[in-house]
Amino acid sequence: MDLSSFLTSLGTSFLIFVVLMFLFTWLSRKPGNTVVYYPNRILRGLDPWEGGSMTRNPFAWIKEALYSTEQEIISVSGVDTAVYFVFMSTVLGILVLSSIVLLPILLSVAATEEAHKLADASVSNGTFSDLDHLSMGHLKEKSPRLWAFLVGVYWVSFVTYVLLWKAYKHASNLRASALMSPQAKPEQFAILVRDIPDVPEGQIRKEQVDSYFKTIYPDTFYRSLVVTDNKEVNKIWKELEGYKKKLARAEAVYAISKDTGKSEGTRPTNKTGFLGLCGAKVDSIDYYTKKINELTPKLEAEQKATLREKQQNAALVFFTSRVTAAAAAQTLHAQLVDTWIVTEAPEPRQLLWRNLKIKFFQRQVRQYVVYIIVALTVLFFMVPIAAISAFTTLENLKKLLPFLKPILKQKAIRTVLEAYLPQIALILFLAFLPKFLLFLSKTEGIPSLSHAVRASSGKYFYFTVFNVFIGVTVGGTLFSTFKTIEKDPNSIVDLLATSLPANATYFLTFVALKFFVGYGLELFRLVPLIIFHIKRKYVCKTEAEVKAAWFPSDLGYGTRVPGDMLIITIVLCYSVIAPLILPFGVLYFGLGWLVLRNQALKVYVPSYESYGRMWPHIQVRLIASLILYQVTMFGYFGVKKFVYAPFLLPLPILSLLYIFICSKKFYHFFQHTALEVAAHELKEIPNMEQVYRAFIPPSLSSEKLNHDQFEDAQSNVSRTAASLA
Amino acid sequence: MDLSSFLTSLGTSFLIFVVLMFLFTWLSRKPGNTVVYYPNRILRGLDPWEGGSMTRNPFAWIKEALYSTEQEIISVSGVDTAVYFVFMSTVLGILVLSSIVLLPILLSVAATEEAHKLADASVSNGTFSDLDHLSMGHLKEKSPRLWAFLVGVYWVSFVTYVLLWKAYKHASNLRASALMSPQAKPEQFAILVRDIPDVPEGQIRKEQVDSYFKTIYPDTFYRSLVVTDNKEVNKIWKELEGYKKKLARAEAVYAISKDTGKSEGTRPTNKTGFLGLCGAKVDSIDYYTKKINELTPKLEAEQKATLREKQQNAALVFFTSRVTAAAAAQTLHAQLVDTWIVTEAPEPRQLLWRNLKIKFFQRQVRQYVVYIIVALTVLFFMVPIAAISAFTTLENLKKLLPFLKPILKQKAIRTVLEAYLPQIALILFLAFLPKFLLFLSKTEGIPSLSHAVRASSGKYFYFTVFNVFIGVTVGGTLFSTFKTIEKDPNSIVDLLATSLPANATYFLTFVALKFFVGYGLELFRLVPLIIFHIKRKYVCKTEAEVKAAWFPSDLGYGTRVPGDMLIITIVLCYSVIAPLILPFGVLYFGLGWLVLRNQALKVYVPSYESYGRMWPHIQVRLIASLILYQVTMFGYFGVKKFVYAPFLLPLPILSLLYIFICSKKFYHFFQHTALEVAAHELKEIPNMEQVYRAFIPPSLSSEKLNHDQFEDAQSNVSRTAASLA
């Protein structure tokens, strides 16, 4: 790629960004769009435009984002989001500090090297372009100028170490101050107990759990909540809620028809069959009312049956003290280690109820099976794609879906399909990958959503780094280069090192595209905007339906982080080879910070809180990227026949040591709550009844069911609780 | 080795054993020897011969040992000893069950194979002997009879799995019942806190520790004991104690001289210089009294100074509840994980005070350095030996120690020295190895003696298996066969497999010697007997000195277990190749169980109690031996060109899985105290003052120092304690 085409590509991306920015500024000021651009504020009951968003200045949002404090982010979007910004700003810091030193020095060292034609292919795809003047590939073999680049690698590494250390400390403090907050959260008073042994004869599960914990914690045990199999009751409850919504909708339609048409209105009707397309035609309001009246007693019966008969081998146990709960969650309770396994209780909203009953050794087996599947997916991800492509040839399609025949006979469509079918398969696969990984992570038996998201995010990172970065660089997938590597396992580093410079401009464009178009679209929210307007116009009839149409999603760092990690991996690996990539990295993370700050403050609503548990995962993977960078650079200095290349060898060792020290110094606190943190004073004695109720799933909570009726799965208040109330 | 020489060797060993047994029966009945053969009973205030040891029957001790219960062992010698017997009896069970099946089947299968001369060297050193008829080496290559041997490997493995599983459960129950005993031990109410951060300004260490734990455990915190640097005070205290003993001795000598010689007696004298050999001659009683009077105020001053000024960054913290202490010992206390590190407090008598101050990261570094040193020792242990041998040649000795010259000139001495010097160096090295490994383990910064013993025992196991077993088998040390292995890493298994049968009779003799002579000497206690009698006759003057002369040692499982493990490794590895070794293994562990049972009941006195923490270490190493066996057998079936050899491959995988499951199911309870165990009711509320005093080292405990005086390192009773007393 020569300079002009590179600049064209860059210019196009920038243009798209400017257009998107303009559209955002224009559309976000229309009152009808506030729910798309300020849903978070509206949900918090604030004026969407407070603070000057409505002024003439189209860049007011930038100012707002810049002046927002970390405390605001935590109060609006939680510690997890704050930690995500710690990550963004740390990476930004690393890249800025690297740029300041590397850009002036390395570019001038490279540019002043005498021009020479290189025989090997270490310049961009053989064409000698202006950009290559400014990269390490331009240097002669064994040139003493390579020393500058070697020192550059050290500089980048040390900047990373120092800033990541500070960031770990910062994240740890954020977590601590959230956990020691005087406003206690329900999950801080609860622990999750799994693998409860079989109920002894003559006892019920509730008695078993209560007597076990009462013996150990005579003073602080409050009560327990036995986990039940809620599948059936959830189904009925969902059905009931669905009918309630449909009834509300039918009533709204009827009301509208009264206003617009005949005075007595048209009573809406619907068909009772499949998807409302077939079956007998009935009056909607009557039909849904009847259904609701039928289902309500059924739900109540099922609730009772669930609580009595569908108790499982897991329970939530509540304590009246935050310290006891924190200590109980990290201590061994049973002599047989695979029974009575305790963990911190996750937030009620992110409990994965269905996983709780899975037994310890089954969890282990599931985990390893999932790891194997993921490893195979990462390494051989092209195989299913190829299989799908082979399967979805036109001939096969014709056979399987004969009704497509007439369409496929058209020459133009034929050509396009033949060319793009494999690509479509690939794109679909990549689009479903995060969901697939999340599904796999949930299958492991993880008890909370945030943990499952972390696990799948980690898996996704390995996938992107292996397949996108190494895959693109080496040219093809790892799978296809296995033959080379098999002969000599060390060749992977050489292979990577020789292929890197050739792809420098490709990745430069990739990063630029990613931030200009990606963050432009993020800010502009094109898809939510369109969907909302369509829904509001054609689908939504009730207030609740409209709210559901604009209700914002989570920030979704589970998929964001791997994407960002890919960028930082690319930028790090090229930071010394082609320092020109650094400003692009700075722009990516700077712009990202700005745009997402805006989105976190105004758009997204957190769907769970894990108190920054994501951070250690991010940190380890950042260092993994750094090690990849250091090893690759060692290989590349080898390619340049620089005899002092072994001076780079201490770096990967240092990085491993660094991970080790960090994990020993900080990690344990991200696994457990430190008692000194939990021991901070509370503003008021918590209402234990509320704490307890917070964990009852909506399908099981009912005003009609009082305690005496469902004492089976939800135990009575203990004597100590009475004395505290 | 042919049959007759094998039988001769066996016969000799047996004869020695019979002689030792006879001597034991004879000598143990003499009243003057009771303190050598029954010290444990005497210390417990029991009649040494109760239960019939004094009867005519020389085998009464066997009956006693057989009828002793596990409860007796625990009450006399603690859980650690009981766990050691679980190990002995489990291995005995494995070998008996293996023998019952393997001996009749495999021996008959091997013996009925047609005789044939084998070309290769897989029979004992080329000579075709009677013994080899009965081994697997006798079978033809590819013989279908090999199936019987393959099934034999499976049988041995499964017997091991089943019995070890039961044993793990048993050991876990022993530990649990000891920990839940209603008689509380002081260490169950204490935790050890290390890595306490620097004292904040304006606070003293005691306040820092007390306020920290009072905040977290307002109801159960009792008080704390800051660890001090006792080096100086210990030195003075030891000196003082030494003078006190010497004074008592001088007084005894004076009293004797009054009785025997002149009526006014001879006042003993001594010289004040080096070892009492030079210097001025003084009256002993006056001199020692003066010294004691001088040192006593010095000790008191040093005690005060130590408690005030030599406080370190560690402390023992006491709680009024066993559950709280157990929970506190396993929970994270500080946000920064490398500060306020808590562990269970070891028994006071086995605390390694000097290690307590070592900081976390230093401990890590020490640990890895020690691991590297041990690995190098295991792999290259011949190098220092060779160096010492080279150094201690006669020529060098003459130069360095000229006074030896006249001796070395004698021809006979010369020849002997030249032949044996390297062997002597090796024997000395091997004798010092356990001490060296214990020293290394202590250097790691481990806080308790039992832990250090466990660690050094594990290291010793690897040393013996690698050097004695593999070393002898492969013929030479690992070091010397590295060249072969370097070319093809897989060749180690082949090498081991081909060398094994050739050494069968060697190891048979080795095992026989070990149990007949080893256990004979163990029972007979030759060395303690001689030392005691010499000391009593020529050295001891006071009662205390006589008691010190016969005071028994520990059972010393730290060095016993690796020895036993070596035997079980050898027997396992030969169990199928030469099943004749099995009865010898049975005899070793049967006799060992019997003899040590006697010794545990009557002789040894435990010097610490770790509540069976040794067991998981033993179990893992037993399985490691089993894996070595399985892999070697796979190699040996390969040598026999048995095409179904791969049927053995699932076994090592199964063994790894087995270790994994065992550790997940049981191990954690051996690391920590399960709360359900600690929550068992106590017989009476413990006297916290006694608990606390148990941890004050003797050099610091003094009646004269009351609490007010040493409040610095030993904090005051908290308010909660007062309410409990």
Short mmCIF file of C-alpha atoms in Angstrom, two decimals, chain A residues 172-173 176 212 215-217 323 327 330-338 340 360-361 364 368 660-661 664-669 672-677 679, chain B residues 172-173 176 212 215-217 323 327 330-338 340 360-361 364 368 660-661 664-669 672-677 679:
data_model
loop_
_atom_site.label_atom_id
_atom_site.label_comp_id
_atom_site.label_asym_id
_atom_site.label_seq_id
_atom_site.Cartn_x
_atom_site.Cartn_y
_atom_site.Cartn_z
CA SER A 172 -7.91 -2.24 44.04
CA ASN A 173 -8.75 1.00 45.84
CA ALA A 176 -12.15 -1.47 48.35
CA TYR A 212 -25.41 -26.61 60.11
CA THR A 215 -23.89 -24.45 65.01
CA ILE A 216 -20.98 -22.66 63.41
CA TYR A 217 -22.34 -19.10 63.63
CA VAL A 323 -17.60 -9.37 58.34
CA ALA A 327 -15.17 -14.50 56.30
CA GLN A 330 -13.68 -17.79 52.09
CA THR A 331 -13.36 -20.46 54.75
CA LEU A 332 -13.47 -24.20 54.52
CA HIS A 333 -16.59 -25.46 56.24
CA ALA A 334 -16.65 -29.20 55.75
CA GLN A 335 -14.13 -31.91 56.42
CA LEU A 336 -14.93 -33.38 53.02
CA VAL A 337 -13.81 -30.53 50.85
CA ASP A 338 -16.25 -31.22 48.02
CA TRP A 340 -20.70 -27.42 51.66
CA PHE A 360 -18.46 -29.92 42.25
CA PHE A 361 -16.81 -32.64 40.18
CA GLN A 364 -14.64 -29.49 37.07
CA TYR A 368 -12.09 -28.82 31.25
CA PHE A 660 3.71 -13.12 39.46
CA ILE A 661 4.41 -10.23 41.82
CA LYS A 664 0.73 -12.12 44.79
CA LYS A 665 0.32 -8.54 45.88
CA PHE A 666 -3.15 -7.69 44.60
CA TYR A 667 -5.04 -10.60 43.09
CA HIS A 668 -6.36 -12.34 46.17
CA PHE A 669 -8.35 -9.22 47.09
CA HIS A 672 -12.33 -12.35 48.09
CA THR A 673 -13.39 -9.47 50.29
CA ALA A 674 -10.65 -8.53 52.72
CA LEU A 675 -11.96 -8.44 56.26
CA GLU A 676 -10.45 -5.04 57.02
CA VAL A 677 -12.60 -3.72 54.19
CA ALA A 679 -15.24 -4.34 58.85
CA SER B 172 -8.91 -37.18 57.39
CA ASN B 173 -11.12 -38.61 60.12
CA ALA B 176 -10.92 -34.25 62.33
CA TYR B 212 -6.56 -3.83 63.74
CA THR B 215 -12.03 -3.66 64.69
CA ILE B 216 -12.56 -6.86 62.77
CA TYR B 217 -13.35 -9.15 65.70
CA VAL B 323 -14.26 -21.15 65.33
CA ALA B 327 -11.90 -18.87 60.29
CA GLN B 330 -7.91 -18.81 56.40
CA THR B 331 -9.38 -15.46 55.45
CA LEU B 332 -7.90 -12.53 53.63
CA HIS B 333 -7.55 -9.64 56.01
CA ALA B 334 -5.86 -6.86 54.09
CA GLN B 335 -6.61 -5.19 50.82
CA LEU B 336 -2.92 -5.43 49.95
CA VAL B 337 -2.54 -9.17 49.90
CA ASP B 338 1.11 -9.18 50.95
CA TRP B 340 -1.26 -8.96 57.40
CA PHE B 360 6.46 -12.35 52.06
CA PHE B 361 8.38 -11.74 48.86
CA GLN B 364 9.00 -16.51 47.86
CA TYR B 368 12.52 -20.80 44.68
CA PHE B 660 -6.47 -34.59 41.18
CA ILE B 661 -9.72 -35.99 42.60
CA LYS B 664 -9.97 -31.77 45.44
CA LYS B 665 -11.92 -33.96 47.80
CA PHE B 666 -9.61 -34.13 50.84
CA TYR B 667 -6.55 -31.92 50.61
CA HIS B 668 -7.98 -28.55 51.59
CA PHE B 669 -8.92 -29.94 55.01
CA HIS B 672 -6.97 -25.59 57.04
CA THR B 673 -9.31 -26.47 59.87
CA ALA B 674 -12.85 -26.94 58.62
CA LEU B 675 -15.28 -24.82 60.59
CA GLU B 676 -17.72 -27.67 61.18
CA VAL B 677 -14.86 -29.41 62.97
CA ALA B 679 -17.39 -25.73 65.98
#
